[in-house]
Amino acid sequence: MTRRGSVGDVDDALWSAIGDPTRRRIVDLLLADDGGTATSLSEQLPVSRQGVAKHLGVLDRVGLVQATSTGRERRYDVDRAQLSKAAAQLESVGAGWDARLHRIKGIAEALQQARNQGKPEHQLPKQNDPQENRPEHKDQGSN
């Protein structure tokens, strides 16, 4: 299910679109060239003009690019606000994983220390997860 809203939420459709290497390359080229057309992009990629047009359609549907008519072609530009949203989501997800890894490291160190001191594992202090009850950290499958 696609979730949208605050920065802590992840827009699955946006990340699905960005997840494709060809689409990421298209976004890179559009940023470097300050926009472009399916024809100009296909000249820089190992993809046909029609293939590029399909990728641009996906990027357009999630709002990452905006199209304007220029003669017979459509010119595409990156929507920098949507790109910033994607970057903020990536940073938020990364911070969440960093926090989880830090907690796992603490648990592993406590286990190792207990083993070194000969304590049974059931006597170790319980590690609390202050974020486990926050709705944005619950399994997405339950939404």
PDB file of N, CA and C in Angstrom, residues 32-73:
ATOM      1  N   ALA A  32      21.387  17.150 -15.018  1.00  0.00           N
ATOM      2  CA  ALA A  32      22.646  17.642 -15.588  1.00  0.00           C
ATOM      3  C   ALA A  32      22.410  18.557 -16.789  1.00  0.00           C
ATOM      4  N   ASP A  33      21.413  18.225 -17.601  1.00  0.00           N
ATOM      5  CA  ASP A  33      21.149  18.981 -18.832  1.00  0.00           C
ATOM      6  C   ASP A  33      20.054  20.025 -18.664  1.00  0.00           C
ATOM      7  N   ASP A  34      19.563  20.210 -17.452  1.00  0.00           N
ATOM      8  CA  ASP A  34      18.456  21.131 -17.171  1.00  0.00           C
ATOM      9  C   ASP A  34      17.235  20.803 -18.031  1.00  0.00           C
ATOM     10  N   GLY A  35      16.887  19.513 -18.067  1.00  0.00           N
ATOM     11  CA  GLY A  35      15.717  19.059 -18.803  1.00  0.00           C
ATOM     12  C   GLY A  35      16.100  18.341 -20.081  1.00  0.00           C
ATOM     13  N   GLY A  36      15.092  17.800 -20.753  1.00  0.00           N
ATOM     14  CA  GLY A  36      15.338  17.117 -22.012  1.00  0.00           C
ATOM     15  C   GLY A  36      14.082  16.469 -22.550  1.00  0.00           C
ATOM     16  N   THR A  37      14.225  15.872 -23.728  1.00  0.00           N
ATOM     17  CA  THR A  37      13.121  15.177 -24.385  1.00  0.00           C
ATOM     18  C   THR A  37      13.440  13.693 -24.450  1.00  0.00           C
ATOM     19  N   ALA A  38      12.446  12.903 -24.805  1.00  0.00           N
ATOM     20  CA  ALA A  38      12.683  11.462 -24.951  1.00  0.00           C
ATOM     21  C   ALA A  38      13.754  11.220 -26.007  1.00  0.00           C
ATOM     22  N   THR A  39      13.749  12.021 -27.056  1.00  0.00           N
ATOM     23  CA  THR A  39      14.746  11.868 -28.126  1.00  0.00           C
ATOM     24  C   THR A  39      16.144  12.196 -27.621  1.00  0.00           C
ATOM     25  N   SER A  40      16.293  13.331 -26.939  1.00  0.00           N
ATOM     26  CA  SER A  40      17.629  13.721 -26.458  1.00  0.00           C
ATOM     27  C   SER A  40      18.147  12.733 -25.414  1.00  0.00           C
ATOM     28  N   LEU A  41      17.259  12.204 -24.601  1.00  0.00           N
ATOM     29  CA  LEU A  41      17.672  11.229 -23.589  1.00  0.00           C
ATOM     30  C   LEU A  41      18.051   9.900 -24.228  1.00  0.00           C
ATOM     31  N   SER A  42      17.308   9.474 -25.240  1.00  0.00           N
ATOM     32  CA  SER A  42      17.598   8.180 -25.877  1.00  0.00           C
ATOM     33  C   SER A  42      18.954   8.200 -26.581  1.00  0.00           C
ATOM     34  N   GLU A  43      19.410   9.387 -26.974  1.00  0.00           N
ATOM     35  CA  GLU A  43      20.733   9.509 -27.597  1.00  0.00           C
ATOM     36  C   GLU A  43      21.861   9.276 -26.593  1.00  0.00           C
ATOM     37  N   GLN A  44      21.553   9.390 -25.299  1.00  0.00           N
ATOM     38  CA  GLN A  44      22.556   9.237 -24.249  1.00  0.00           C
ATOM     39  C   GLN A  44      22.417   7.924 -23.485  1.00  0.00           C
ATOM     40  N   LEU A  45      21.410   7.130 -23.846  1.00  0.00           N
ATOM     41  CA  LEU A  45      21.126   5.883 -23.131  1.00  0.00           C
ATOM     42  C   LEU A  45      21.039   4.715 -24.108  1.00  0.00           C
ATOM     43  N   PRO A  46      21.292   3.512 -23.612  1.00  0.00           N
ATOM     44  CA  PRO A  46      21.135   2.334 -24.468  1.00  0.00           C
ATOM     45  C   PRO A  46      19.685   1.865 -24.522  1.00  0.00           C
ATOM     46  N   VAL A  47      18.770   2.827 -24.676  1.00  0.00           N
ATOM     47  CA  VAL A  47      17.334   2.551 -24.669  1.00  0.00           C
ATOM     48  C   VAL A  47      16.723   3.317 -25.841  1.00  0.00           C
ATOM     49  N   SER A  48      15.728   2.709 -26.486  1.00  0.00           N
ATOM     50  CA  SER A  48      15.056   3.374 -27.606  1.00  0.00           C
ATOM     51  C   SER A  48      14.280   4.594 -27.110  1.00  0.00           C
ATOM     52  N   ARG A  49      13.925   5.454 -28.045  1.00  0.00           N
ATOM     53  CA  ARG A  49      13.127   6.632 -27.704  1.00  0.00           C
ATOM     54  C   ARG A  49      11.811   6.199 -27.055  1.00  0.00           C
ATOM     55  N   GLN A  50      11.190   5.141 -27.593  1.00  0.00           N
ATOM     56  CA  GLN A  50       9.929   4.654 -27.038  1.00  0.00           C
ATOM     57  C   GLN A  50      10.127   4.120 -25.615  1.00  0.00           C
ATOM     58  N   GLY A  51      11.248   3.445 -25.378  1.00  0.00           N
ATOM     59  CA  GLY A  51      11.556   2.955 -24.036  1.00  0.00           C
ATOM     60  C   GLY A  51      11.746   4.095 -23.052  1.00  0.00           C
ATOM     61  N   VAL A  52      12.465   5.124 -23.499  1.00  0.00           N
ATOM     62  CA  VAL A  52      12.670   6.302 -22.648  1.00  0.00           C
ATOM     63  C   VAL A  52      11.330   6.963 -22.354  1.00  0.00           C
ATOM     64  N   ALA A  53      10.475   7.051 -23.375  1.00  0.00           N
ATOM     65  CA  ALA A  53       9.154   7.677 -23.187  1.00  0.00           C
ATOM     66  C   ALA A  53       8.342   6.921 -22.134  1.00  0.00           C
ATOM     67  N   LYS A  54       8.427   5.598 -22.129  1.00  0.00           N
ATOM     68  CA  LYS A  54       7.707   4.817 -21.116  1.00  0.00           C
ATOM     69  C   LYS A  54       8.260   5.087 -19.721  1.00  0.00           C
ATOM     70  N   HIS A  55       9.578   5.149 -19.600  1.00  0.00           N
ATOM     71  CA  HIS A  55      10.185   5.462 -18.303  1.00  0.00           C
ATOM     72  C   HIS A  55       9.777   6.863 -17.850  1.00  0.00           C
ATOM     73  N   LEU A  56       9.769   7.814 -18.770  1.00  0.00           N
ATOM     74  CA  LEU A  56       9.356   9.179 -18.425  1.00  0.00           C
ATOM     75  C   LEU A  56       7.898   9.212 -17.973  1.00  0.00           C
ATOM     76  N   GLY A  57       7.062   8.372 -18.560  1.00  0.00           N
ATOM     77  CA  GLY A  57       5.664   8.280 -18.143  1.00  0.00           C
ATOM     78  C   GLY A  57       5.540   7.829 -16.699  1.00  0.00           C
ATOM     79  N   VAL A  58       6.360   6.849 -16.303  1.00  0.00           N
ATOM     80  CA  VAL A  58       6.355   6.378 -14.914  1.00  0.00           C
ATOM     81  C   VAL A  58       6.803   7.509 -13.984  1.00  0.00           C
ATOM     82  N   LEU A  59       7.880   8.189 -14.358  1.00  0.00           N
ATOM     83  CA  LEU A  59       8.391   9.290 -13.524  1.00  0.00           C
ATOM     84  C   LEU A  59       7.380  10.433 -13.439  1.00  0.00           C
ATOM     85  N   ASP A  60       6.654  10.667 -14.527  1.00  0.00           N
ATOM     86  CA  ASP A  60       5.632  11.714 -14.557  1.00  0.00           C
ATOM     87  C   ASP A  60       4.467  11.354 -13.639  1.00  0.00           C
ATOM     88  N   ARG A  61       4.042  10.085 -13.648  1.00  0.00           N
ATOM     89  CA  ARG A  61       2.905   9.664 -12.809  1.00  0.00           C
ATOM     90  C   ARG A  61       3.179   9.844 -11.321  1.00  0.00           C
ATOM     91  N   VAL A  62       4.437   9.692 -10.893  1.00  0.00           N
ATOM     92  CA  VAL A  62       4.748   9.864  -9.470  1.00  0.00           C
ATOM     93  C   VAL A  62       5.159  11.306  -9.160  1.00  0.00           C
ATOM     94  N   GLY A  63       5.121  12.164 -10.170  1.00  0.00           N
ATOM     95  CA  GLY A  63       5.396  13.580  -9.953  1.00  0.00           C
ATOM     96  C   GLY A  63       6.859  13.949  -9.905  1.00  0.00           C
ATOM     97  N   LEU A  64       7.743  13.040 -10.290  1.00  0.00           N
ATOM     98  CA  LEU A  64       9.174  13.332 -10.232  1.00  0.00           C
ATOM     99  C   LEU A  64       9.627  14.181 -11.410  1.00  0.00           C
ATOM    100  N   VAL A  65       8.928  14.090 -12.526  1.00  0.00           N
ATOM    101  CA  VAL A  65       9.201  14.960 -13.665  1.00  0.00           C
ATOM    102  C   VAL A  65       7.905  15.624 -14.087  1.00  0.00           C
ATOM    103  N   GLN A  66       8.049  16.759 -14.763  1.00  0.00           N
ATOM    104  CA  GLN A  66       6.900  17.466 -15.318  1.00  0.00           C
ATOM    105  C   GLN A  66       7.170  17.692 -16.794  1.00  0.00           C
ATOM    106  N   ALA A  67       6.138  17.505 -17.590  1.00  0.00           N
ATOM    107  CA  ALA A  67       6.279  17.640 -19.032  1.00  0.00           C
ATOM    108  C   ALA A  67       5.608  18.906 -19.526  1.00  0.00           C
ATOM    109  N   THR A  68       6.243  19.532 -20.504  1.00  0.00           N
ATOM    110  CA  THR A  68       5.651  20.662 -21.216  1.00  0.00           C
ATOM    111  C   THR A  68       5.830  20.400 -22.709  1.00  0.00           C
ATOM    112  N   SER A  69       4.847  20.807 -23.496  1.00  0.00           N
ATOM    113  CA  SER A  69       4.936  20.605 -24.939  1.00  0.00           C
ATOM    114  C   SER A  69       5.875  21.628 -25.549  1.00  0.00           C
ATOM    115  N   THR A  70       6.789  21.113 -26.383  1.00  0.00           N
ATOM    116  CA  THR A  70       7.733  21.958 -27.116  1.00  0.00           C
ATOM    117  C   THR A  70       7.694  21.475 -28.564  1.00  0.00           C
ATOM    118  N   GLY A  71       6.949  22.178 -29.402  1.00  0.00           N
ATOM    119  CA  GLY A  71       6.783  21.729 -30.775  1.00  0.00           C
ATOM    120  C   GLY A  71       6.091  20.387 -30.799  1.00  0.00           C
ATOM    121  N   ARG A  72       6.702  19.435 -31.489  1.00  0.00           N
ATOM    122  CA  ARG A  72       6.109  18.105 -31.595  1.00  0.00           C
ATOM    123  C   ARG A  72       6.511  17.193 -30.440  1.00  0.00           C
ATOM    124  N   GLU A  73       7.431  17.627 -29.624  1.00  0.00           N
ATOM    125  CA  GLU A  73       7.911  16.780 -28.519  1.00  0.00           C
ATOM    126  C   GLU A  73       7.512  17.368 -27.182  1.00  0.00           C
TER     127      GLU A  73
END
